[in-house]
Amino acid sequence: MNLKRTFFIFVFLTTLIFSSCTGQKSEKNISNIQYLENYFTSNEISMPEGMLYAQNLSSYNDKIYLSGITSTNQPKRYVYSFDTTDKTFTEVNIDTLSDKYITAMYMNSEQIIIGSENGGVNINGKDVLELSAGKSARAFYETPDNELIVISSDAGNNFSANIYDNTTYELKDKLNFDEICNFEFGTNILNVHFKDGVFCVISEKYDGDKRVNDLYIISGKKTIESKHEDILPDTKGYYEKSYFNKRGNLCIIFRSLSDSSVLSIDELNISDGTRVNTYEETFNHITLLTFSYSPEKYDFLYWEDGKIYGYDADNVKKCEIV
């Protein structure tokens, strides 16, 4: 099963590099999605010249930030901001980044936070934080207590969360989810989210040929508040992505092993781990990338064949945006 998963991931990445389709791949903590929608719906503006595809996309107030790559042989990476008021692109200076392979982006009213593959975290143009060796930032969150949470993982999918003072950037606490969950041998973490004061850890293990996914709800005090076992007993395929939708439910996406264009989307209530809905969707091409979601109108946005669509699970439909 691991060989199959590795093969499909290799095919996915290879197809991505040699395609002309544009997409984004990052965890999204989008603060104000309507500006993103205004950009997509009212301005058919092409990507900055030479940019092959977007890696990360985030939005705050009247600005959209995206990072991208320009070449397949000698990649050059950029970060642009798009002002939805005057409809202009501006290149953001990332010369200060010690590593320009960007793994996560986030912003609020005062900060632009960029995580790099080498574990550096750049805030407003300065490398402020450095994660443990081998770790890279996967997502950023903020708490009401002015804390910055950095979710990170290494090549072995060992996830942790560092909690910093969001003004002084002093490390206040650290959570190692492998230790907290006390996993059985052979259990891997697929992803970690932070919502409403708790961490949601999605794990995976195999019992023979059967895949078992558990959901752990972990408090900031490093205790397991609840554990929901075998949450997707009949879903086939390999893990693609997870996100919170507009109803505040956790959605987990699996891609079919036999047909890479087929995605299964399971919607879960994290309070009891029950499956609220399940959807199966067929997309045209394997170069469908990771998802940007809107709590306002769509469950997520995605790129396909050079167009941007919104997916509305309530009506089980795709809506072409631009």
PDB file of C-alpha atoms in Angstrom:
ATOM      1  CA  MET A   1       0.000   0.000   0.000  1.00  0.00           C
ATOM      2  CA  ASN A   2       2.855   2.404   0.789  1.00  0.00           C
ATOM      3  CA  LEU A   3       4.403   1.675  -2.618  1.00  0.00           C
ATOM      4  CA  LYS A   4       1.099   2.473  -4.328  1.00  0.00           C
ATOM      5  CA  ARG A   5       0.759   5.701  -2.395  1.00  0.00           C
ATOM      6  CA  THR A   6       4.322   6.707  -3.221  1.00  0.00           C
ATOM      7  CA  PHE A   7       3.727   5.946  -6.919  1.00  0.00           C
ATOM      8  CA  PHE A   8       0.607   8.100  -7.126  1.00  0.00           C
ATOM      9  CA  ILE A   9       2.283  10.977  -5.297  1.00  0.00           C
ATOM     10  CA  PHE A  10       5.218  10.734  -7.740  1.00  0.00           C
ATOM     11  CA  VAL A  11       2.837  10.815 -10.720  1.00  0.00           C
ATOM     12  CA  PHE A  12       0.968  13.762  -9.198  1.00  0.00           C
ATOM     13  CA  LEU A  13       4.109  15.828  -8.679  1.00  0.00           C
ATOM     14  CA  THR A  14       5.530  14.940 -12.091  1.00  0.00           C
ATOM     15  CA  THR A  15       2.307  15.934 -13.819  1.00  0.00           C
ATOM     16  CA  LEU A  16       2.201  19.172 -11.847  1.00  0.00           C
ATOM     17  CA  ILE A  17       5.687  20.259 -12.892  1.00  0.00           C
ATOM     18  CA  PHE A  18       5.106  19.703 -16.603  1.00  0.00           C
ATOM     19  CA  SER A  19       1.607  21.083 -16.789  1.00  0.00           C
ATOM     20  CA  SER A  20       0.567  24.614 -17.519  1.00  0.00           C
ATOM     21  CA  CYS A  21      -2.276  24.483 -15.032  1.00  0.00           C
ATOM     22  CA  THR A  22      -2.139  26.939 -12.167  1.00  0.00           C
ATOM     23  CA  GLY A  23      -2.848  25.920  -8.572  1.00  0.00           C
ATOM     24  CA  GLN A  24      -1.951  26.383  -4.935  1.00  0.00           C
ATOM     25  CA  LYS A  25      -0.702  23.988  -2.261  1.00  0.00           C
ATOM     26  CA  SER A  26      -0.764  25.030   1.330  1.00  0.00           C
ATOM     27  CA  GLU A  27      -2.747  25.019   4.437  1.00  0.00           C
ATOM     28  CA  LYS A  28      -5.174  27.918   4.309  1.00  0.00           C
ATOM     29  CA  ASN A  29      -6.171  30.169   7.164  1.00  0.00           C
ATOM     30  CA  ILE A  30      -8.015  32.730   5.028  1.00  0.00           C
ATOM     31  CA  SER A  31      -9.231  35.637   7.105  1.00  0.00           C
ATOM     32  CA  ASN A  32     -11.460  37.469   4.633  1.00  0.00           C
ATOM     33  CA  ILE A  33     -12.432  35.331   1.699  1.00  0.00           C
ATOM     34  CA  GLN A  34     -14.792  37.802   0.056  1.00  0.00           C
ATOM     35  CA  TYR A  35     -11.816  39.763  -1.196  1.00  0.00           C
ATOM     36  CA  LEU A  36     -10.502  36.597  -2.739  1.00  0.00           C
ATOM     37  CA  GLU A  37     -13.841  36.098  -4.433  1.00  0.00           C
ATOM     38  CA  ASN A  38     -13.917  39.690  -5.680  1.00  0.00           C
ATOM     39  CA  TYR A  39     -10.547  39.165  -7.255  1.00  0.00           C
ATOM     40  CA  PHE A  40     -11.582  35.990  -8.971  1.00  0.00           C
ATOM     41  CA  THR A  41     -14.991  37.156 -10.108  1.00  0.00           C
ATOM     42  CA  SER A  42     -14.376  40.749 -11.180  1.00  0.00           C
ATOM     43  CA  ASN A  43     -10.782  40.729 -12.387  1.00  0.00           C
ATOM     44  CA  GLU A  44      -9.585  38.244 -14.957  1.00  0.00           C
ATOM     45  CA  ILE A  45      -5.955  39.059 -14.271  1.00  0.00           C
ATOM     46  CA  SER A  46      -3.280  36.580 -15.289  1.00  0.00           C
ATOM     47  CA  MET A  47      -0.530  35.393 -12.994  1.00  0.00           C
ATOM     48  CA  PRO A  48       2.572  37.609 -12.889  1.00  0.00           C
ATOM     49  CA  GLU A  49       4.710  37.074 -15.985  1.00  0.00           C
ATOM     50  CA  GLY A  50       6.727  33.887 -15.871  1.00  0.00           C
ATOM     51  CA  MET A  51       5.004  32.362 -12.845  1.00  0.00           C
ATOM     52  CA  LEU A  52       4.235  28.716 -13.559  1.00  0.00           C
ATOM     53  CA  TYR A  53       1.968  27.917 -10.631  1.00  0.00           C
ATOM     54  CA  ALA A  54       1.071  29.213  -7.195  1.00  0.00           C
ATOM     55  CA  GLN A  55       2.235  27.374  -4.111  1.00  0.00           C
ATOM     56  CA  ASN A  56       0.478  29.321  -1.390  1.00  0.00           C
ATOM     57  CA  LEU A  57      -2.481  31.669  -1.337  1.00  0.00           C
ATOM     58  CA  SER A  58      -3.765  33.729   1.577  1.00  0.00           C
ATOM     59  CA  SER A  59      -5.888  36.827   2.046  1.00  0.00           C
ATOM     60  CA  TYR A  60      -6.371  39.554   4.597  1.00  0.00           C
ATOM     61  CA  ASN A  61      -8.620  42.622   4.220  1.00  0.00           C
ATOM     62  CA  ASP A  62      -7.940  44.179   0.813  1.00  0.00           C
ATOM     63  CA  LYS A  63      -4.780  42.201  -0.003  1.00  0.00           C
ATOM     64  CA  ILE A  64      -4.213  38.756  -1.479  1.00  0.00           C
ATOM     65  CA  TYR A  65      -0.790  37.177  -1.093  1.00  0.00           C
ATOM     66  CA  LEU A  66       0.486  34.394  -3.281  1.00  0.00           C
ATOM     67  CA  SER A  67       3.829  32.687  -3.694  1.00  0.00           C
ATOM     68  CA  GLY A  68       4.837  30.868  -6.844  1.00  0.00           C
ATOM     69  CA  ILE A  69       7.545  29.334  -8.972  1.00  0.00           C
ATOM     70  CA  THR A  70       8.728  30.413 -12.427  1.00  0.00           C
ATOM     71  CA  SER A  71      10.857  27.643 -13.871  1.00  0.00           C
ATOM     72  CA  THR A  72      11.142  23.859 -13.906  1.00  0.00           C
ATOM     73  CA  ASN A  73      14.910  23.666 -14.455  1.00  0.00           C
ATOM     74  CA  GLN A  74      16.151  26.491 -12.236  1.00  0.00           C
ATOM     75  CA  PRO A  75      13.143  27.491 -10.165  1.00  0.00           C
ATOM     76  CA  LYS A  76      12.863  31.077  -9.050  1.00  0.00           C
ATOM     77  CA  ARG A  77      10.333  31.801  -6.371  1.00  0.00           C
ATOM     78  CA  TYR A  78       8.276  34.932  -5.855  1.00  0.00           C
ATOM     79  CA  VAL A  79       5.747  36.372  -3.449  1.00  0.00           C
ATOM     80  CA  TYR A  80       3.225  38.876  -4.801  1.00  0.00           C
ATOM     81  CA  SER A  81       0.504  40.894  -3.156  1.00  0.00           C
ATOM     82  CA  PHE A  82      -2.610  41.818  -5.083  1.00  0.00           C
ATOM     83  CA  ASP A  83      -4.467  44.933  -4.006  1.00  0.00           C
ATOM     84  CA  THR A  84      -8.181  44.476  -4.630  1.00  0.00           C
ATOM     85  CA  THR A  85      -8.746  48.247  -4.454  1.00  0.00           C
ATOM     86  CA  ASP A  86      -6.398  49.523  -7.140  1.00  0.00           C
ATOM     87  CA  LYS A  87      -6.131  46.147  -8.932  1.00  0.00           C
ATOM     88  CA  THR A  88      -2.332  46.009  -8.923  1.00  0.00           C
ATOM     89  CA  PHE A  89       0.260  43.313  -8.308  1.00  0.00           C
ATOM     90  CA  THR A  90       3.284  44.206  -6.185  1.00  0.00           C
ATOM     91  CA  GLU A  91       6.273  41.953  -5.733  1.00  0.00           C
ATOM     92  CA  VAL A  92       7.157  41.345  -2.079  1.00  0.00           C
ATOM     93  CA  ASN A  93      10.882  41.374  -1.339  1.00  0.00           C
ATOM     94  CA  ILE A  94      11.836  37.890  -0.103  1.00  0.00           C
ATOM     95  CA  ASP A  95      15.599  38.336  -0.367  1.00  0.00           C
ATOM     96  CA  THR A  96      15.744  38.078   3.416  1.00  0.00           C
ATOM     97  CA  LEU A  97      14.400  34.508   3.354  1.00  0.00           C
ATOM     98  CA  SER A  98      17.164  32.042   4.157  1.00  0.00           C
ATOM     99  CA  ASP A  99      15.283  29.433   2.117  1.00  0.00           C
ATOM    100  CA  LYS A 100      12.873  30.517  -0.605  1.00  0.00           C
ATOM    101  CA  TYR A 101      11.025  27.182  -0.729  1.00  0.00           C
ATOM    102  CA  ILE A 102       7.862  28.403   0.986  1.00  0.00           C
ATOM    103  CA  THR A 103       5.783  25.866   2.897  1.00  0.00           C
ATOM    104  CA  ALA A 104       3.168  28.086   4.583  1.00  0.00           C
ATOM    105  CA  MET A 105       1.935  31.688   4.587  1.00  0.00           C
ATOM    106  CA  TYR A 106      -0.288  33.651   6.936  1.00  0.00           C
ATOM    107  CA  MET A 107      -1.048  37.281   7.638  1.00  0.00           C
ATOM    108  CA  ASN A 108      -3.016  39.520   9.945  1.00  0.00           C
ATOM    109  CA  SER A 109      -3.275  43.288  10.199  1.00  0.00           C
ATOM    110  CA  GLU A 110       0.335  43.673  11.327  1.00  0.00           C
ATOM    111  CA  GLN A 111       2.276  40.616  10.168  1.00  0.00           C
ATOM    112  CA  ILE A 112       3.160  38.697   7.045  1.00  0.00           C
ATOM    113  CA  ILE A 113       4.416  35.308   8.227  1.00  0.00           C
ATOM    114  CA  ILE A 114       6.236  32.950   5.862  1.00  0.00           C
ATOM    115  CA  GLY A 115       7.521  29.475   6.703  1.00  0.00           C
ATOM    116  CA  SER A 116      10.353  27.909   4.697  1.00  0.00           C
ATOM    117  CA  GLU A 117      11.413  24.328   4.077  1.00  0.00           C
ATOM    118  CA  ASN A 118      14.553  24.751   6.180  1.00  0.00           C
ATOM    119  CA  GLY A 119      12.509  25.531   9.288  1.00  0.00           C
ATOM    120  CA  GLY A 120      12.884  29.289   9.240  1.00  0.00           C
ATOM    121  CA  VAL A 121       9.894  31.519  10.013  1.00  0.00           C
ATOM    122  CA  ASN A 122      10.109  34.982   8.495  1.00  0.00           C
ATOM    123  CA  ILE A 123       7.926  37.727   9.970  1.00  0.00           C
ATOM    124  CA  ASN A 124       7.657  41.062   8.163  1.00  0.00           C
ATOM    125  CA  GLY A 125      10.848  40.422   6.209  1.00  0.00           C
ATOM    126  CA  LYS A 126      13.004  39.124   9.069  1.00  0.00           C
ATOM    127  CA  ASP A 127      13.904  35.543  10.009  1.00  0.00           C
ATOM    128  CA  VAL A 128      12.540  35.629  13.547  1.00  0.00           C
ATOM    129  CA  LEU A 129      12.006  31.972  14.458  1.00  0.00           C
ATOM    130  CA  GLU A 130      13.848  28.747  13.729  1.00  0.00           C
ATOM    131  CA  LEU A 131      12.160  25.387  14.188  1.00  0.00           C
ATOM    132  CA  SER A 132      13.883  22.191  15.286  1.00  0.00           C
ATOM    133  CA  ALA A 133      16.228  20.523  12.800  1.00  0.00           C
ATOM    134  CA  GLY A 134      14.290  18.759  10.039  1.00  0.00           C
ATOM    135  CA  LYS A 135      11.008  20.534  10.824  1.00  0.00           C
ATOM    136  CA  SER A 136       9.120  22.833   8.437  1.00  0.00           C
ATOM    137  CA  ALA A 137       6.107  25.029   9.128  1.00  0.00           C
ATOM    138  CA  ARG A 138       2.841  23.610   7.750  1.00  0.00           C
ATOM    139  CA  ALA A 139       0.319  26.098   9.131  1.00  0.00           C
ATOM    140  CA  PHE A 140       0.038  29.174  11.337  1.00  0.00           C
ATOM    141  CA  TYR A 141      -2.766  30.052  13.739  1.00  0.00           C
ATOM    142  CA  GLU A 142      -3.456  32.793  16.275  1.00  0.00           C
ATOM    143  CA  THR A 143      -5.220  32.533  19.622  1.00  0.00           C
ATOM    144  CA  PRO A 144      -7.326  35.197  21.394  1.00  0.00           C
ATOM    145  CA  ASP A 145      -4.502  35.427  23.978  1.00  0.00           C
ATOM    146  CA  ASN A 146      -2.102  36.910  21.399  1.00  0.00           C
ATOM    147  CA  GLU A 147      -0.266  33.648  20.835  1.00  0.00           C
ATOM    148  CA  LEU A 148       1.159  32.434  17.557  1.00  0.00           C
ATOM    149  CA  ILE A 149       0.853  28.702  16.912  1.00  0.00           C
ATOM    150  CA  VAL A 150       3.198  27.126  14.394  1.00  0.00           C
ATOM    151  CA  ILE A 151       2.237  23.621  13.260  1.00  0.00           C
ATOM    152  CA  SER A 152       5.280  21.821  11.866  1.00  0.00           C
ATOM    153  CA  SER A 153       6.312  18.380  10.685  1.00  0.00           C
ATOM    154  CA  ASP A 154       9.359  16.554   9.409  1.00  0.00           C
ATOM    155  CA  ALA A 155       9.864  14.081   6.569  1.00  0.00           C
ATOM    156  CA  GLY A 156       8.570  11.288   8.796  1.00  0.00           C
ATOM    157  CA  ASN A 157       5.262  13.092   9.452  1.00  0.00           C
ATOM    158  CA  ASN A 158       6.177  13.751  13.075  1.00  0.00           C
ATOM    159  CA  PHE A 159       3.959  16.731  13.896  1.00  0.00           C
ATOM    160  CA  SER A 160       4.409  19.252  16.673  1.00  0.00           C
ATOM    161  CA  ALA A 161       3.078  22.675  17.645  1.00  0.00           C
ATOM    162  CA  ASN A 162       5.176  25.539  18.976  1.00  0.00           C
ATOM    163  CA  ILE A 163       3.331  28.298  20.829  1.00  0.00           C
ATOM    164  CA  TYR A 164       4.952  31.737  20.882  1.00  0.00           C
ATOM    165  CA  ASP A 165       4.139  35.124  22.308  1.00  0.00           C
ATOM    166  CA  ASN A 166       2.946  36.939  19.211  1.00  0.00           C
ATOM    167  CA  THR A 167       4.756  40.156  20.170  1.00  0.00           C
ATOM    168  CA  THR A 168       8.098  39.050  21.599  1.00  0.00           C
ATOM    169  CA  TYR A 169       8.119  35.647  19.819  1.00  0.00           C
ATOM    170  CA  GLU A 170       9.276  33.996  23.021  1.00  0.00           C
ATOM    171  CA  LEU A 171       8.571  30.251  23.014  1.00  0.00           C
ATOM    172  CA  LYS A 172       5.855  29.603  25.591  1.00  0.00           C
ATOM    173  CA  ASP A 173       5.088  25.926  25.045  1.00  0.00           C
ATOM    174  CA  LYS A 174       5.557  22.992  22.701  1.00  0.00           C
ATOM    175  CA  LEU A 175       3.339  20.007  21.964  1.00  0.00           C
ATOM    176  CA  ASN A 176       4.653  16.746  20.516  1.00  0.00           C
ATOM    177  CA  PHE A 177       1.596  14.964  19.190  1.00  0.00           C
ATOM    178  CA  ASP A 178       3.259  11.550  18.850  1.00  0.00           C
ATOM    179  CA  GLU A 179       4.050  11.597  22.549  1.00  0.00           C
ATOM    180  CA  ILE A 180       0.669  12.959  23.619  1.00  0.00           C
ATOM    181  CA  CYS A 181      -1.306  10.440  21.569  1.00  0.00           C
ATOM    182  CA  ASN A 182       1.023   7.555  22.462  1.00  0.00           C
ATOM    183  CA  PHE A 183       0.512   5.952  19.058  1.00  0.00           C
ATOM    184  CA  GLU A 184       0.855   2.274  18.352  1.00  0.00           C
ATOM    185  CA  PHE A 185       3.786   1.252  16.178  1.00  0.00           C
ATOM    186  CA  GLY A 186       3.038   1.931  12.515  1.00  0.00           C
ATOM    187  CA  THR A 187       0.635   4.822  13.170  1.00  0.00           C
ATOM    188  CA  ASN A 188       1.249   8.042  11.230  1.00  0.00           C
ATOM    189  CA  ILE A 189      -0.203  11.533  11.528  1.00  0.00           C
ATOM    190  CA  LEU A 190      -1.883  12.809   8.369  1.00  0.00           C
ATOM    191  CA  ASN A 191      -2.535  16.369   9.512  1.00  0.00           C
ATOM    192  CA  VAL A 192      -3.056  18.628  12.520  1.00  0.00           C
ATOM    193  CA  HIS A 193      -5.530  21.525  12.695  1.00  0.00           C
ATOM    194  CA  PHE A 194      -6.240  24.081  15.429  1.00  0.00           C
ATOM    195  CA  LYS A 195      -9.805  25.266  15.994  1.00  0.00           C
ATOM    196  CA  ASP A 196     -11.696  26.761  18.948  1.00  0.00           C
ATOM    197  CA  GLY A 197      -8.858  26.147  21.409  1.00  0.00           C
ATOM    198  CA  VAL A 198      -8.181  22.506  20.567  1.00  0.00           C
ATOM    199  CA  PHE A 199      -5.887  20.604  18.223  1.00  0.00           C
ATOM    200  CA  CYS A 200      -7.438  18.073  15.849  1.00  0.00           C
ATOM    201  CA  VAL A 201      -5.025  15.249  14.992  1.00  0.00           C
ATOM    202  CA  ILE A 202      -5.896  12.870  12.140  1.00  0.00           C
ATOM    203  CA  SER A 203      -3.984   9.591  12.328  1.00  0.00           C
ATOM    204  CA  GLU A 204      -3.696   6.554  10.093  1.00  0.00           C
ATOM    205  CA  LYS A 205      -2.626   2.968  10.600  1.00  0.00           C
ATOM    206  CA  TYR A 206      -3.160  -0.362   8.856  1.00  0.00           C
ATOM    207  CA  ASP A 207      -4.633  -3.526  10.291  1.00  0.00           C
ATOM    208  CA  GLY A 208      -3.651  -5.950   7.551  1.00  0.00           C
ATOM    209  CA  ASP A 209      -5.129  -4.412   4.386  1.00  0.00           C
ATOM    210  CA  LYS A 210      -7.636  -2.334   6.320  1.00  0.00           C
ATOM    211  CA  ARG A 211      -6.867   1.339   6.800  1.00  0.00           C
ATOM    212  CA  VAL A 212      -7.921   2.801  10.160  1.00  0.00           C
ATOM    213  CA  ASN A 213      -8.220   6.548  10.738  1.00  0.00           C
ATOM    214  CA  ASP A 214      -8.631   7.967  14.238  1.00  0.00           C
ATOM    215  CA  LEU A 215      -9.338  11.538  15.304  1.00  0.00           C
ATOM    216  CA  TYR A 216      -7.784  12.928  18.497  1.00  0.00           C
ATOM    217  CA  ILE A 217      -9.036  16.140  20.098  1.00  0.00           C
ATOM    218  CA  ILE A 218      -6.196  17.569  22.207  1.00  0.00           C
ATOM    219  CA  SER A 219      -6.339  20.525  24.562  1.00  0.00           C
ATOM    220  CA  GLY A 220      -3.648  23.150  24.974  1.00  0.00           C
ATOM    221  CA  LYS A 221      -2.820  21.452  28.270  1.00  0.00           C
ATOM    222  CA  LYS A 222      -1.536  18.432  26.305  1.00  0.00           C
ATOM    223  CA  THR A 223      -4.357  16.138  27.312  1.00  0.00           C
ATOM    224  CA  ILE A 224      -6.595  14.063  25.061  1.00  0.00           C
ATOM    225  CA  GLU A 225     -10.108  15.441  25.456  1.00  0.00           C
ATOM    226  CA  SER A 226     -11.594  12.764  23.226  1.00  0.00           C
ATOM    227  CA  LYS A 227     -10.611  10.085  20.743  1.00  0.00           C
ATOM    228  CA  HIS A 228     -12.864   8.989  17.900  1.00  0.00           C
ATOM    229  CA  GLU A 229     -11.794   5.636  16.477  1.00  0.00           C
ATOM    230  CA  ASP A 230     -12.112   4.317  12.937  1.00  0.00           C
ATOM    231  CA  ILE A 231     -13.930   7.422  11.766  1.00  0.00           C
ATOM    232  CA  LEU A 232     -13.950   6.380   8.080  1.00  0.00           C
ATOM    233  CA  PRO A 233     -14.358   2.597   8.027  1.00  0.00           C
ATOM    234  CA  ASP A 234     -15.514   2.336   4.413  1.00  0.00           C
ATOM    235  CA  THR A 235     -13.666   5.153   2.608  1.00  0.00           C
ATOM    236  CA  LYS A 236     -11.212   3.964  -0.048  1.00  0.00           C
ATOM    237  CA  GLY A 237      -8.080   5.612  -1.416  1.00  0.00           C
ATOM    238  CA  TYR A 238      -5.179   7.593   0.005  1.00  0.00           C
ATOM    239  CA  TYR A 239      -5.225  10.805   2.001  1.00  0.00           C
ATOM    240  CA  GLU A 240      -5.149  14.003  -0.050  1.00  0.00           C
ATOM    241  CA  LYS A 241      -6.140  16.921   2.196  1.00  0.00           C
ATOM    242  CA  SER A 242      -8.226  18.017   5.156  1.00  0.00           C
ATOM    243  CA  TYR A 243      -9.877  21.313   6.062  1.00  0.00           C
ATOM    244  CA  PHE A 244     -12.738  22.875   8.036  1.00  0.00           C
ATOM    245  CA  ASN A 245     -15.751  23.804   5.937  1.00  0.00           C
ATOM    246  CA  LYS A 246     -18.231  26.656   6.248  1.00  0.00           C
ATOM    247  CA  ARG A 247     -20.299  24.695   8.785  1.00  0.00           C
ATOM    248  CA  GLY A 248     -17.281  24.247  11.064  1.00  0.00           C
ATOM    249  CA  ASN A 249     -17.033  20.527  10.351  1.00  0.00           C
ATOM    250  CA  LEU A 250     -13.810  18.708   9.566  1.00  0.00           C
ATOM    251  CA  CYS A 251     -13.595  17.403   6.004  1.00  0.00           C
ATOM    252  CA  ILE A 252     -11.122  14.706   4.973  1.00  0.00           C
ATOM    253  CA  ILE A 253     -10.401  14.052   1.308  1.00  0.00           C
ATOM    254  CA  PHE A 254      -9.165  10.756  -0.107  1.00  0.00           C
ATOM    255  CA  ARG A 255      -8.121  10.145  -3.702  1.00  0.00           C
ATOM    256  CA  SER A 256      -9.057   6.864  -5.369  1.00  0.00           C
ATOM    257  CA  LEU A 257      -6.232   4.385  -5.976  1.00  0.00           C
ATOM    258  CA  SER A 258      -7.846   3.055  -9.149  1.00  0.00           C
ATOM    259  CA  ASP A 259      -8.930   6.392 -10.644  1.00  0.00           C
ATOM    260  CA  SER A 260      -6.919   9.435  -9.585  1.00  0.00           C
ATOM    261  CA  SER A 261      -9.657  11.812 -10.777  1.00  0.00           C
ATOM    262  CA  VAL A 262     -12.110  10.577  -8.126  1.00  0.00           C
ATOM    263  CA  LEU A 263     -12.119  12.203  -4.708  1.00  0.00           C
ATOM    264  CA  SER A 264     -14.111  11.099  -1.678  1.00  0.00           C
ATOM    265  CA  ILE A 265     -14.958  13.895   0.770  1.00  0.00           C
ATOM    266  CA  ASP A 266     -16.078  12.906   4.261  1.00  0.00           C
ATOM    267  CA  GLU A 267     -17.532  15.560   6.564  1.00  0.00           C
ATOM    268  CA  LEU A 268     -17.159  14.899  10.304  1.00  0.00           C
ATOM    269  CA  ASN A 269     -18.502  16.491  13.456  1.00  0.00           C
ATOM    270  CA  ILE A 270     -15.441  16.779  15.715  1.00  0.00           C
ATOM    271  CA  SER A 271     -17.517  16.769  18.914  1.00  0.00           C
ATOM    272  CA  ASP A 272     -18.381  13.087  18.518  1.00  0.00           C
ATOM    273  CA  GLY A 273     -16.513  11.976  15.395  1.00  0.00           C
ATOM    274  CA  THR A 274     -19.691  11.098  13.526  1.00  0.00           C
ATOM    275  CA  ARG A 275     -19.834  11.401   9.757  1.00  0.00           C
ATOM    276  CA  VAL A 276     -22.309  14.090   8.776  1.00  0.00           C
ATOM    277  CA  ASN A 277     -22.062  13.647   5.017  1.00  0.00           C
ATOM    278  CA  THR A 278     -19.942  11.998   2.373  1.00  0.00           C
ATOM    279  CA  TYR A 279     -19.497  13.154  -1.209  1.00  0.00           C
ATOM    280  CA  GLU A 280     -17.787  11.614  -4.205  1.00  0.00           C
ATOM    281  CA  GLU A 281     -16.652  13.925  -6.959  1.00  0.00           C
ATOM    282  CA  THR A 282     -14.898  13.334 -10.266  1.00  0.00           C
ATOM    283  CA  PHE A 283     -12.453  15.919 -11.491  1.00  0.00           C
ATOM    284  CA  ASN A 284     -11.027  16.163 -14.988  1.00  0.00           C
ATOM    285  CA  HIS A 285      -7.331  15.925 -14.341  1.00  0.00           C
ATOM    286  CA  ILE A 286      -4.828  14.713 -11.788  1.00  0.00           C
ATOM    287  CA  THR A 287      -3.360  18.231 -11.569  1.00  0.00           C
ATOM    288  CA  LEU A 288      -6.207  19.281  -9.280  1.00  0.00           C
ATOM    289  CA  LEU A 289      -4.243  20.758  -6.388  1.00  0.00           C
ATOM    290  CA  THR A 290      -4.867  21.482  -2.755  1.00  0.00           C
ATOM    291  CA  PHE A 291      -7.753  23.557  -1.563  1.00  0.00           C
ATOM    292  CA  SER A 292      -8.598  27.059  -0.497  1.00  0.00           C
ATOM    293  CA  TYR A 293     -11.938  27.250   1.259  1.00  0.00           C
ATOM    294  CA  SER A 294     -14.484  29.964   1.914  1.00  0.00           C
ATOM    295  CA  PRO A 295     -16.602  29.989   5.076  1.00  0.00           C
ATOM    296  CA  GLU A 296     -18.973  32.369   3.299  1.00  0.00           C
ATOM    297  CA  LYS A 297     -20.116  30.625   0.150  1.00  0.00           C
ATOM    298  CA  TYR A 298     -18.028  27.583  -0.789  1.00  0.00           C
ATOM    299  CA  ASP A 299     -16.535  24.681   1.075  1.00  0.00           C
ATOM    300  CA  PHE A 300     -13.351  25.084  -0.913  1.00  0.00           C
ATOM    301  CA  LEU A 301     -11.948  26.621  -4.078  1.00  0.00           C
ATOM    302  CA  TYR A 302      -9.749  24.711  -6.507  1.00  0.00           C
ATOM    303  CA  TRP A 303      -7.971  24.961  -9.835  1.00  0.00           C
ATOM    304  CA  GLU A 304      -8.767  22.674 -12.768  1.00  0.00           C
ATOM    305  CA  ASP A 305      -7.763  22.967 -16.426  1.00  0.00           C
ATOM    306  CA  GLY A 306      -6.857  26.633 -16.060  1.00  0.00           C
ATOM    307  CA  LYS A 307     -10.099  27.657 -14.354  1.00  0.00           C
ATOM    308  CA  ILE A 308     -11.044  28.370 -10.756  1.00  0.00           C
ATOM    309  CA  TYR A 309     -14.095  26.700  -9.266  1.00  0.00           C
ATOM    310  CA  GLY A 310     -15.915  26.790  -5.973  1.00  0.00           C
ATOM    311  CA  TYR A 311     -17.334  23.597  -4.479  1.00  0.00           C
ATOM    312  CA  ASP A 312     -20.613  23.873  -2.582  1.00  0.00           C
ATOM    313  CA  ALA A 313     -21.209  20.632  -0.720  1.00  0.00           C
ATOM    314  CA  ASP A 314     -24.676  21.705   0.441  1.00  0.00           C
ATOM    315  CA  ASN A 315     -25.856  21.547  -3.133  1.00  0.00           C
ATOM    316  CA  VAL A 316     -23.234  19.062  -4.278  1.00  0.00           C
ATOM    317  CA  LYS A 317     -22.204  21.230  -7.161  1.00  0.00           C
ATOM    318  CA  LYS A 318     -19.207  22.942  -8.726  1.00  0.00           C
ATOM    319  CA  CYS A 319     -19.420  26.609  -9.592  1.00  0.00           C
ATOM    320  CA  GLU A 320     -17.069  28.120 -12.148  1.00  0.00           C
ATOM    321  CA  ILE A 321     -15.715  31.401 -10.777  1.00  0.00           C
ATOM    322  CA  VAL A 322     -13.285  32.504 -13.478  1.00  0.00           C
TER     323      VAL A 322
END
